[in-house]
mmCIF file of C-alpha atoms in Angstrom:
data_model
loop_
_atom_site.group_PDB
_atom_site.id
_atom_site.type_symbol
_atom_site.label_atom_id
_atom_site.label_comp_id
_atom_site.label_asym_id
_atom_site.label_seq_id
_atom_site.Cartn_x
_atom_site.Cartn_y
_atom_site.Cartn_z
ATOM 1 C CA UNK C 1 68.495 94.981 103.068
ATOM 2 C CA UNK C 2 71.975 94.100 104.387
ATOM 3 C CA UNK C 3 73.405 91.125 106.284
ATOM 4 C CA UNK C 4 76.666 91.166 107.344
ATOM 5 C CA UNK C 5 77.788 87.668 108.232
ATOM 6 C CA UNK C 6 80.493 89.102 110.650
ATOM 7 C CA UNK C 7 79.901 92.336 112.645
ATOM 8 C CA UNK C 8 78.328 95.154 110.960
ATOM 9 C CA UNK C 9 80.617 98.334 109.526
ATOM 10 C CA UNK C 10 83.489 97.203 110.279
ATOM 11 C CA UNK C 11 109.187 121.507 79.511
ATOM 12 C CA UNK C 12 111.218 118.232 79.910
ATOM 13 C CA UNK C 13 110.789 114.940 77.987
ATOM 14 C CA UNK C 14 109.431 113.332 81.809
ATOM 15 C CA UNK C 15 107.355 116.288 81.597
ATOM 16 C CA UNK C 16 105.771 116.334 78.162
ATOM 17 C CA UNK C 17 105.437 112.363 78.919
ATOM 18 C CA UNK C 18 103.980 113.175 82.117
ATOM 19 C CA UNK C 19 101.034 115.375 80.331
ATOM 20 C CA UNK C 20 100.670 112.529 77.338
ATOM 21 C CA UNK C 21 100.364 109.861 80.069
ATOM 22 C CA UNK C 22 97.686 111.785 81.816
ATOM 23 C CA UNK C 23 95.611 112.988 78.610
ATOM 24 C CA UNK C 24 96.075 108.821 77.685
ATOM 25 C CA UNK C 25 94.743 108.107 81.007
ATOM 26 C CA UNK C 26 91.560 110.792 80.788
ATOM 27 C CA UNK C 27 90.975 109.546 76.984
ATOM 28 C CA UNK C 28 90.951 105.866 78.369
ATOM 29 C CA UNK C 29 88.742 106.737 81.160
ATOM 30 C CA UNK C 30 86.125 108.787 79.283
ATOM 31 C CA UNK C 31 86.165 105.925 76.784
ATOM 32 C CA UNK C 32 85.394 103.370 79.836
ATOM 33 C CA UNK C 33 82.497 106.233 81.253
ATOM 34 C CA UNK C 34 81.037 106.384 77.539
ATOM 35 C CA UNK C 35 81.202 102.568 76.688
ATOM 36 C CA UNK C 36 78.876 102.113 80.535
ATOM 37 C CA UNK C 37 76.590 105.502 80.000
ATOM 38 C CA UNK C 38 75.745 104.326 76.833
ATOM 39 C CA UNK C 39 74.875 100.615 77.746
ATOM 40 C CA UNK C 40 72.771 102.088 80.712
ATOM 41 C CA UNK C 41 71.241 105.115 78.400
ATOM 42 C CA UNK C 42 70.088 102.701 76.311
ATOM 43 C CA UNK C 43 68.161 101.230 79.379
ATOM 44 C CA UNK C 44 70.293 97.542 79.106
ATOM 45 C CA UNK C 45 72.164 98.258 82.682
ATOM 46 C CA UNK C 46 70.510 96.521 84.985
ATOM 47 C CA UNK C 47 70.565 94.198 88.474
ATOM 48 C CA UNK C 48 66.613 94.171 88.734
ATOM 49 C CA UNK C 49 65.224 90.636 90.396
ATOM 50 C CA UNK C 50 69.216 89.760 90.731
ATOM 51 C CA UNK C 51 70.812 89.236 94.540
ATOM 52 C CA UNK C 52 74.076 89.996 94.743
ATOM 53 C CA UNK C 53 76.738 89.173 97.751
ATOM 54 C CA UNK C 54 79.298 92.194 98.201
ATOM 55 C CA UNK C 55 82.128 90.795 100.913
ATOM 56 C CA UNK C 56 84.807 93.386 102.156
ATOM 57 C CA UNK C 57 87.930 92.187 104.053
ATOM 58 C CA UNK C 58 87.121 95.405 106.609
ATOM 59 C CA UNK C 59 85.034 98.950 106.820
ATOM 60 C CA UNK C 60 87.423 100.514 108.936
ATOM 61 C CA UNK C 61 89.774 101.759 106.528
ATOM 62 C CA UNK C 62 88.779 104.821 104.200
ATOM 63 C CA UNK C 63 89.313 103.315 101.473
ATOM 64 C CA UNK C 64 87.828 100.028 102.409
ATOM 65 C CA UNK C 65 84.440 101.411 102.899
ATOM 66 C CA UNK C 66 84.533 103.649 100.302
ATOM 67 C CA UNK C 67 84.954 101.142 98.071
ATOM 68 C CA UNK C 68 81.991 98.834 99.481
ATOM 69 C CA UNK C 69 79.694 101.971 100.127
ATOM 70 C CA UNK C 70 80.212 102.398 96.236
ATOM 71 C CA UNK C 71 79.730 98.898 95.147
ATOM 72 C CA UNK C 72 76.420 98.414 97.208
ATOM 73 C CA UNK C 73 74.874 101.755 96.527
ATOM 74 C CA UNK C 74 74.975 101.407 92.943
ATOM 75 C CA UNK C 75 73.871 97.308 93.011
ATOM 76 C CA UNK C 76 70.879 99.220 94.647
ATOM 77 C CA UNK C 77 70.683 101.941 92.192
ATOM 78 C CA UNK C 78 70.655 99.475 89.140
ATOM 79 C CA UNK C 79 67.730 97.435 90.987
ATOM 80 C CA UNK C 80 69.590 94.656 92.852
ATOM 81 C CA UNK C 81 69.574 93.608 96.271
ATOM 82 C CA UNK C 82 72.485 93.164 98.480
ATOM 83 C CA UNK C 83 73.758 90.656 100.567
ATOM 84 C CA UNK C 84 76.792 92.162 102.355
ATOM 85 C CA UNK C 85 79.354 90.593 104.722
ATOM 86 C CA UNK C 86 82.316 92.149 106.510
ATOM 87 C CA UNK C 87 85.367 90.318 107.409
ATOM 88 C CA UNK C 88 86.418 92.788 110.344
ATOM 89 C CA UNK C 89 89.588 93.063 108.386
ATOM 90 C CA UNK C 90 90.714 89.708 109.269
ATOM 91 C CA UNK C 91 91.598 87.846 105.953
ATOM 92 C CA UNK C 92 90.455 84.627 106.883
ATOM 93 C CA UNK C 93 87.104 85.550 107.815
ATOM 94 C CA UNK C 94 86.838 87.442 104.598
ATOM 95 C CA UNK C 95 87.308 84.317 102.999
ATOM 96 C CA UNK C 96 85.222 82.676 105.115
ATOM 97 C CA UNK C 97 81.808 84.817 104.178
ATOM 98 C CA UNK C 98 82.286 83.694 100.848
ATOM 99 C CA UNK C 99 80.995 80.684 101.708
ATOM 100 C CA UNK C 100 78.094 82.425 103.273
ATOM 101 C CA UNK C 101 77.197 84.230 100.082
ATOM 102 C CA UNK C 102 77.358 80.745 98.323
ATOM 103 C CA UNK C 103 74.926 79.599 100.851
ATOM 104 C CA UNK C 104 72.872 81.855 100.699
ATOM 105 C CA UNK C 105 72.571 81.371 96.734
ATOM 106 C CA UNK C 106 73.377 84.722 95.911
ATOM 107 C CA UNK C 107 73.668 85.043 91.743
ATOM 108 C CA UNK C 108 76.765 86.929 91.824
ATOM 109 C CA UNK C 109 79.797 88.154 94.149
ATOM 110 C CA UNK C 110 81.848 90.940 94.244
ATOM 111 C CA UNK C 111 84.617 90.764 96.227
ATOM 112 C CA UNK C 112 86.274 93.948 97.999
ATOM 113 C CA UNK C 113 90.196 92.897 98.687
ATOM 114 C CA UNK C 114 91.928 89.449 100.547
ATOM 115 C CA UNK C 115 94.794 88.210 100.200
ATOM 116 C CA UNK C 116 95.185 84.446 99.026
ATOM 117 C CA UNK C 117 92.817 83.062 101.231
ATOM 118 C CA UNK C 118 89.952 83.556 99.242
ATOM 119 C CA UNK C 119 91.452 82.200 96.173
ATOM 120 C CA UNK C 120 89.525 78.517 96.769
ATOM 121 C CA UNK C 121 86.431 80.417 98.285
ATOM 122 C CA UNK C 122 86.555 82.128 94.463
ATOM 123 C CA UNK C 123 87.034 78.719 92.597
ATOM 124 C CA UNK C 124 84.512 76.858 94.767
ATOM 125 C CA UNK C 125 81.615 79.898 93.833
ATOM 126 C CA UNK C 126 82.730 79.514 89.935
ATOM 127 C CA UNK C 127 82.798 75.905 90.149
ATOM 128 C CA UNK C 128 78.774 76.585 91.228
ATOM 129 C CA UNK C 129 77.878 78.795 88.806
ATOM 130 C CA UNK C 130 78.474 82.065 90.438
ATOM 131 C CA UNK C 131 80.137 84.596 89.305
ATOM 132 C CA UNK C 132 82.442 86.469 91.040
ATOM 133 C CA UNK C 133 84.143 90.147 90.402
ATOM 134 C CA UNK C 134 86.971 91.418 92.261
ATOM 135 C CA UNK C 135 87.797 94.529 93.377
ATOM 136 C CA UNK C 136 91.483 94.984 94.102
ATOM 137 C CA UNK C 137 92.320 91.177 93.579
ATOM 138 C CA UNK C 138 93.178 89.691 90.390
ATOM 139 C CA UNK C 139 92.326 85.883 90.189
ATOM 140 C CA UNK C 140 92.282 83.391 87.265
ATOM 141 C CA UNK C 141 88.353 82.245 89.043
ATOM 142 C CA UNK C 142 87.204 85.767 89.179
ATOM 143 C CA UNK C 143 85.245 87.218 85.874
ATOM 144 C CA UNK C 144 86.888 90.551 86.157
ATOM 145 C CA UNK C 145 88.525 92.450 88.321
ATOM 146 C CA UNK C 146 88.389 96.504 88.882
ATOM 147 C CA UNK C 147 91.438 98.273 90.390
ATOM 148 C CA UNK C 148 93.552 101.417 90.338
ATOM 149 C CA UNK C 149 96.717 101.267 88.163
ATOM 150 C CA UNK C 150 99.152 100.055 90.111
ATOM 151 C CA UNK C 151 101.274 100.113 87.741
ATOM 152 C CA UNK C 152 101.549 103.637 87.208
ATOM 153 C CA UNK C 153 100.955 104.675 90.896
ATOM 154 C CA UNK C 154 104.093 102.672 91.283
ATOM 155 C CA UNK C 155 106.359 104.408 88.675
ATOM 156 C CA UNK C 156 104.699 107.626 89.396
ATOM 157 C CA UNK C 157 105.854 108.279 92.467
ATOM 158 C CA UNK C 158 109.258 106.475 91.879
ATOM 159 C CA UNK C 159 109.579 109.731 89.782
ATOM 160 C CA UNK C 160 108.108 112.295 92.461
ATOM 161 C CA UNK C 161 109.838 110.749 95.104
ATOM 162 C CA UNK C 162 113.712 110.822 93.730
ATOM 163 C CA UNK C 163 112.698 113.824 91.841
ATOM 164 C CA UNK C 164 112.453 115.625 95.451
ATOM 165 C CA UNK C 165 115.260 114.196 96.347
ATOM 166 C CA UNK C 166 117.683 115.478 93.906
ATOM 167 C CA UNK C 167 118.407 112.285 92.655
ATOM 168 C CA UNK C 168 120.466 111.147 95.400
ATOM 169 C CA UNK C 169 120.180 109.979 99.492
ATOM 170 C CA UNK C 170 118.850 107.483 101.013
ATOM 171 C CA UNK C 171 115.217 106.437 101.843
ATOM 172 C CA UNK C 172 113.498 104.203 103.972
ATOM 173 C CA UNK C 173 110.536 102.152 102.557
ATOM 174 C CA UNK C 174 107.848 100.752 104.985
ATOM 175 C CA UNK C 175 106.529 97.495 102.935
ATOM 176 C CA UNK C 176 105.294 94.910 104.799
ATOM 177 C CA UNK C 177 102.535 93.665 102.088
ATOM 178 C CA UNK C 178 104.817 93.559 99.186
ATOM 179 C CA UNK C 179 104.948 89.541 99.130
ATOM 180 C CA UNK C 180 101.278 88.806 100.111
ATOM 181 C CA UNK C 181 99.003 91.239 98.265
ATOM 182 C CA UNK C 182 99.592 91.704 94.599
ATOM 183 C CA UNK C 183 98.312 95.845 94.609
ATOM 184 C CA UNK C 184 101.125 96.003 97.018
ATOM 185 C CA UNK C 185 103.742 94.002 95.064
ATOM 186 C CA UNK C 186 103.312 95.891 91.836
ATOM 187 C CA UNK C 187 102.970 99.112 93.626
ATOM 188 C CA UNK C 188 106.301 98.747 95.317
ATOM 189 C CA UNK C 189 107.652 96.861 92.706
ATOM 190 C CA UNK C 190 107.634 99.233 90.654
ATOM 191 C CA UNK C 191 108.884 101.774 92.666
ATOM 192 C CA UNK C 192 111.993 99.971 93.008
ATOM 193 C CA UNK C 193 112.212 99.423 89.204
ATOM 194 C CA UNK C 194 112.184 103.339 88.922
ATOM 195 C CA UNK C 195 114.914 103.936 91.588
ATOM 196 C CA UNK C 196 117.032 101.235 89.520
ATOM 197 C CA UNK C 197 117.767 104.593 87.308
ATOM 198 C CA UNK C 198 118.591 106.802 90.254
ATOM 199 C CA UNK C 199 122.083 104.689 91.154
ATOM 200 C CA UNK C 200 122.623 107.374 93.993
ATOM 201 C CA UNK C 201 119.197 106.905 95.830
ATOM 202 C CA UNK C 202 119.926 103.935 98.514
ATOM 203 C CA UNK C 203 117.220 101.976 99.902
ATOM 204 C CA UNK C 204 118.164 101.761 104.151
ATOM 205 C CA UNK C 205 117.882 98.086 105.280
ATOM 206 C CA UNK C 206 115.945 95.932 106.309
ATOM 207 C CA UNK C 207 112.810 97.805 105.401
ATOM 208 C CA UNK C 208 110.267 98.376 107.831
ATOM 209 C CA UNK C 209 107.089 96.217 108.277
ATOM 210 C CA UNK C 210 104.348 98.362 108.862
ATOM 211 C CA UNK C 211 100.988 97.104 111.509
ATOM 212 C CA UNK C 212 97.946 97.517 109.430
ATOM 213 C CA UNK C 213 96.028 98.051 113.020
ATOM 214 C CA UNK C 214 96.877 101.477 114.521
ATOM 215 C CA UNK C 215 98.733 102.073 111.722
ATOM 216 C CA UNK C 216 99.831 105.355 112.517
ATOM 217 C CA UNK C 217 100.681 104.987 115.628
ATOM 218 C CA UNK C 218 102.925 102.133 114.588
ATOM 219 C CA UNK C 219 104.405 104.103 112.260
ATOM 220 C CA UNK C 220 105.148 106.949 114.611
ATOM 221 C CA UNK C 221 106.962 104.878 116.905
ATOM 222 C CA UNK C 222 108.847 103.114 114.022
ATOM 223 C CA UNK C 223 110.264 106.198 112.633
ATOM 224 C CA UNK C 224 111.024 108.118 115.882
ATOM 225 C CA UNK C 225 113.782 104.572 116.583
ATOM 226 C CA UNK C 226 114.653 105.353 112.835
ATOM 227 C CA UNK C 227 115.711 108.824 112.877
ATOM 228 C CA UNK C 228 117.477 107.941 116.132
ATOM 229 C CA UNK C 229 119.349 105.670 114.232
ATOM 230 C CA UNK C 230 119.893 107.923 111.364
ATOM 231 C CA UNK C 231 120.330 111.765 112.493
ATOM 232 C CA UNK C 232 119.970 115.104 110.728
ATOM 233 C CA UNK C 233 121.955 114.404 107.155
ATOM 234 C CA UNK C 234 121.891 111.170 107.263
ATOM 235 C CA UNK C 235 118.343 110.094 105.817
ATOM 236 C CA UNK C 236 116.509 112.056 103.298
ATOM 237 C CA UNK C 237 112.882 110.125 102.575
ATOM 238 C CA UNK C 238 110.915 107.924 103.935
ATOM 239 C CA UNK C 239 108.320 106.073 101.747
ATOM 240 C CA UNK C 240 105.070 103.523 102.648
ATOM 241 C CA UNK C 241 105.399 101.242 99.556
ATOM 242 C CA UNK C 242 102.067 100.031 99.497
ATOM 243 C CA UNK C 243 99.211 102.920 101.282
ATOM 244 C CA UNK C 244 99.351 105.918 103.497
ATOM 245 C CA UNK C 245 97.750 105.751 107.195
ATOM 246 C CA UNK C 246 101.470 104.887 108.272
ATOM 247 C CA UNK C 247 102.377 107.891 106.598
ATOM 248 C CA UNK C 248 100.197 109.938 109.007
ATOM 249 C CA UNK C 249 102.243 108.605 112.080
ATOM 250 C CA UNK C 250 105.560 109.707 110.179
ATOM 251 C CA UNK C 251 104.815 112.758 110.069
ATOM 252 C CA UNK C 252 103.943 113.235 113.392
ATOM 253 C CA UNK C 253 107.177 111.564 114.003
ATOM 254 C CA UNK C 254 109.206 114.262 112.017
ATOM 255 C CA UNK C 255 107.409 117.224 113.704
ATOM 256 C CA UNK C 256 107.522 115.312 117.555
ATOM 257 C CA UNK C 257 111.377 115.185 116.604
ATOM 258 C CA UNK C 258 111.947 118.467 114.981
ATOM 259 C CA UNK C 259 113.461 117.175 111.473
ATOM 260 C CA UNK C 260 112.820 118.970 108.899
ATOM 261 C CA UNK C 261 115.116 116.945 106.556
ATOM 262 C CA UNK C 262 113.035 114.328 105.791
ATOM 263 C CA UNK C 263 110.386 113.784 102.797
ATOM 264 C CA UNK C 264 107.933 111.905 102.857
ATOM 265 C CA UNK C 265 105.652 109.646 100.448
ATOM 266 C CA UNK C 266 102.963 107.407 99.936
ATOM 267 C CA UNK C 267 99.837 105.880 97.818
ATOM 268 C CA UNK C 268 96.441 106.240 97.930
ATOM 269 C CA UNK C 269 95.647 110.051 98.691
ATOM 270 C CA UNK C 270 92.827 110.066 100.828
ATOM 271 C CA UNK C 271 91.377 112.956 102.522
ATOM 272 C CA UNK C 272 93.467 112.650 105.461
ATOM 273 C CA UNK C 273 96.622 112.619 103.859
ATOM 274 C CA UNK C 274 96.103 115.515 101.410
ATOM 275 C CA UNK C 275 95.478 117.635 103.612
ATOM 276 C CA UNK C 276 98.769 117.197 105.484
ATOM 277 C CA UNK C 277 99.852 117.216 101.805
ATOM 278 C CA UNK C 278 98.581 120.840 101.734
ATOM 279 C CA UNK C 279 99.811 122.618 104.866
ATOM 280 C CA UNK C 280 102.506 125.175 104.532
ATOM 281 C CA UNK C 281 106.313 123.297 104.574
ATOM 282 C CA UNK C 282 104.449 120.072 104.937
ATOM 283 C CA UNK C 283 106.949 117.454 104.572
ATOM 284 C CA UNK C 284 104.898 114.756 102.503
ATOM 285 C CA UNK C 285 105.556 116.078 99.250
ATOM 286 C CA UNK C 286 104.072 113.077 96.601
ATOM 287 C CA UNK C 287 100.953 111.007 96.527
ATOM 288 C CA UNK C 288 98.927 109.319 94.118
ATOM 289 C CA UNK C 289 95.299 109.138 94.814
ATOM 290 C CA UNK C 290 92.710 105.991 93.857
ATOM 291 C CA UNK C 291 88.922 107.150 93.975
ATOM 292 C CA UNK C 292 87.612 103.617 95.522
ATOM 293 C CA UNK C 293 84.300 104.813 95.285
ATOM 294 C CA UNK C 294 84.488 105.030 91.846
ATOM 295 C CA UNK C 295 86.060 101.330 91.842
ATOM 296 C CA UNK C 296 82.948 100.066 93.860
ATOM 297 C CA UNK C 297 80.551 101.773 91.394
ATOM 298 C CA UNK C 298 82.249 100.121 88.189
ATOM 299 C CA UNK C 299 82.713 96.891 89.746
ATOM 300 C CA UNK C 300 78.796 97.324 90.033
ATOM 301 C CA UNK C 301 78.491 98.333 86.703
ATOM 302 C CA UNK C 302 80.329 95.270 85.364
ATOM 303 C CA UNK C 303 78.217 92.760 86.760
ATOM 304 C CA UNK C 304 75.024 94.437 85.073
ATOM 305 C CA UNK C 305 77.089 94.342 82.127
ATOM 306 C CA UNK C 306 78.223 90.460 82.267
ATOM 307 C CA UNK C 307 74.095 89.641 82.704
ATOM 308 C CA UNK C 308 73.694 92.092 79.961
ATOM 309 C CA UNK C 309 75.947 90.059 77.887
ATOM 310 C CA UNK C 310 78.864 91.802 77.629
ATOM 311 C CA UNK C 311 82.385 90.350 77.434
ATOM 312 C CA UNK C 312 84.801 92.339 80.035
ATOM 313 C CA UNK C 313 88.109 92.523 79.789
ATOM 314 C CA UNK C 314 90.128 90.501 82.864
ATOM 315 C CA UNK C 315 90.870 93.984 84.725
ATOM 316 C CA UNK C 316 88.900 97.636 84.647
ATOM 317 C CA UNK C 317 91.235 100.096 85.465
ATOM 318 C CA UNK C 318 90.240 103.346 87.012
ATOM 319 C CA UNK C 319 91.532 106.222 86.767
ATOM 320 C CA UNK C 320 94.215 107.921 89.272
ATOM 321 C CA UNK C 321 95.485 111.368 90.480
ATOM 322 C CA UNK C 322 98.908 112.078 90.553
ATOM 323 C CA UNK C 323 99.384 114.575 93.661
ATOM 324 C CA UNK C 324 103.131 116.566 93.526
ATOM 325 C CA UNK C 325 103.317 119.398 96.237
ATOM 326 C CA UNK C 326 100.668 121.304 98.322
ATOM 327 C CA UNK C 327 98.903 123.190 95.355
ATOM 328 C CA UNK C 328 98.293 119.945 93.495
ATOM 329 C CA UNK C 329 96.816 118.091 96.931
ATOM 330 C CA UNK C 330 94.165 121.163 97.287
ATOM 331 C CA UNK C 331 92.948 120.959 93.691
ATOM 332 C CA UNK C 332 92.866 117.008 94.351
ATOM 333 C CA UNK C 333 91.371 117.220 97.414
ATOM 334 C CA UNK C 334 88.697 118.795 95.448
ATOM 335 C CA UNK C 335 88.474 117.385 92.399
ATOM 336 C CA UNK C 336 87.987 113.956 94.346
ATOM 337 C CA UNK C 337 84.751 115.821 96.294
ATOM 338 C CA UNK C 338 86.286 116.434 99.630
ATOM 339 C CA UNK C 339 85.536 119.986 99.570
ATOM 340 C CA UNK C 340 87.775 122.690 99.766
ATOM 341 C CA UNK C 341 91.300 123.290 101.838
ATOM 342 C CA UNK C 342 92.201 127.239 101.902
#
């Protein structure tokens, strides 16, 4: 049964590395599926007669409530109960139901995103005994957290993105998390890092500060004042450092205008945004996809394996999809069980 202490729901060497990196990346992740099928074949995964608080910073956000719909079916599924609590995407109150899962003496927490406010909430549980997994936040007071690679969603589409490009232009970046949520900081960061090697690919300044509410929106009006600024030849790309729901609003800010010079890219690749990805002459050309499902299910999985008595590493990653052009967003769209875009 749920509580929700808030309101409820809310050919080339790049190219033969590209294929090793991926193969690496399956190998690693079948290695990760085996080590957890075989723990819970061997009937030692388990949450039965445990109580376990799942807090999410929001529900509103694809991605968001995949990620807690995936963490608190599978608690379920190994036995457990949940306590859940939503912080209405407001990063204080996030914090905040941490203290409500304390009170309520849950045994363990896993926590779905936040930003720095719920670093003490996380040191005050540990300092009590609970034990608290991450999802999306890395913390020296959590046990483990479970993410995407960041890392390589951030060089990946570095690559994609000035790859497109021709190696040369000038893109605008829409980053306005870069400084207060690490995803976003490596993400971006290493996006950056990649352009370093692409000395003819300018970065237009300031960069844009995206609105996480009515993001697209936002990010329609945003880029129709850009492109006024910067006519036909004069931009070539426009990139959201850190997720894509702004990307939805610059595309309809390209098509409003008539440009057809601009690319576009992003992170995260959720439904949404592949299939934009996959209409004829669609002008968001690179993604990289996250399955946050699949990150709620293993962070799941990890806390029947830390009663178990396993040791986890300090971070699970899970594994990505690297989206590049229209064909590759239909097979991801269904590879990732969307269904199918003809």
């Amino acid at each position: 049964m749920f509580w929700f202490g808030q309101q409820v729901r809310g050919g080339t060497f790049y190219q033969m590395g590209e294929r090793i990196m991926k193969k690496l990346l399956a190998a690693t992740s079948a290695i990760a599926v085996l080590s957890v099928s075989t723990v819970w074949a061997q009937g030692q995964l388990s949450l039965d007669g445990k109580t376990i608080g799942v807090a999410v910073v929001g529900t509103q956000h694809f991605w968001d409530r995949e990620a807690f719909n995936g963490a608190t079916s599978r608690v379920e599924e190994l036995g457990g109960t949940v306590v859940a609590v939503d912080g209405g995407r407001d990063n204080q109150v996030h914090a905040d139901n941490h203290d409500v899962l304390m009170n309520r003496g849950v045994d363990a927490v896993i926590s779905i995103l936040g930003d720095g406010a719920v670093e003490p909430k996380f040191e005050a549980l540990q300092a009590a005994g609970i034990p608290v997994f991450s999802v999306d936040h890395p913390s020296p007071h959590v046990v483990n957290n479970t993410t995407s690679d960041n890392y390589y969603m951030g060089t990946t589409i570095g690559r994609y993105m000035a790859d497109a490009m021709g190696g040369a232009g000038k893109v605008a970046v829409f980053n306005a998390f870069e400084n207060s949520l690490r995803i976003c900081g490596i993400r971006t960061g290493l996006w950056k890092y990649v352009l370093q090697d692409y000395p003819e690919i300018e970065i237009i300044q300031p960069e844009l500060a995206e609105e996480f509410a009515n993001a697209p929106e936002d990010a329609r009006r945003q880029t129709l004042d850009l492109l006024s600024q910067y006519p036909e030849g004069e931009i070539d790309a426009i990139h959201v450092g850190c997720w894509d729901q702004p990307a939805i609003g610059v595309v309809q800010a390209l098509e409003e205008s008539g440009r057809t010079d601009v690319l576009v890219t992003a992170l995260d690749g959720g439904p949404d945004t592949l299939e934009i990805m996959a209409e004829e002459g669609s002008p968001f050309v690179a993604n990289v996809a996250q399955q946050p499902r699949l990150i709620g299910q293993t962070a799941a999985e990890n806390v029947a394996r830390y009663f178990a008595g396993d040791t986890l590493l300090p971070q699970t990653y899970v594994e990505v999809v690297p989206i590049n052009g229209p064909e590759e967003a239909k097979a991801a769209y269904k590879e990732l069980g969307y269904g199918e875009i003809n």
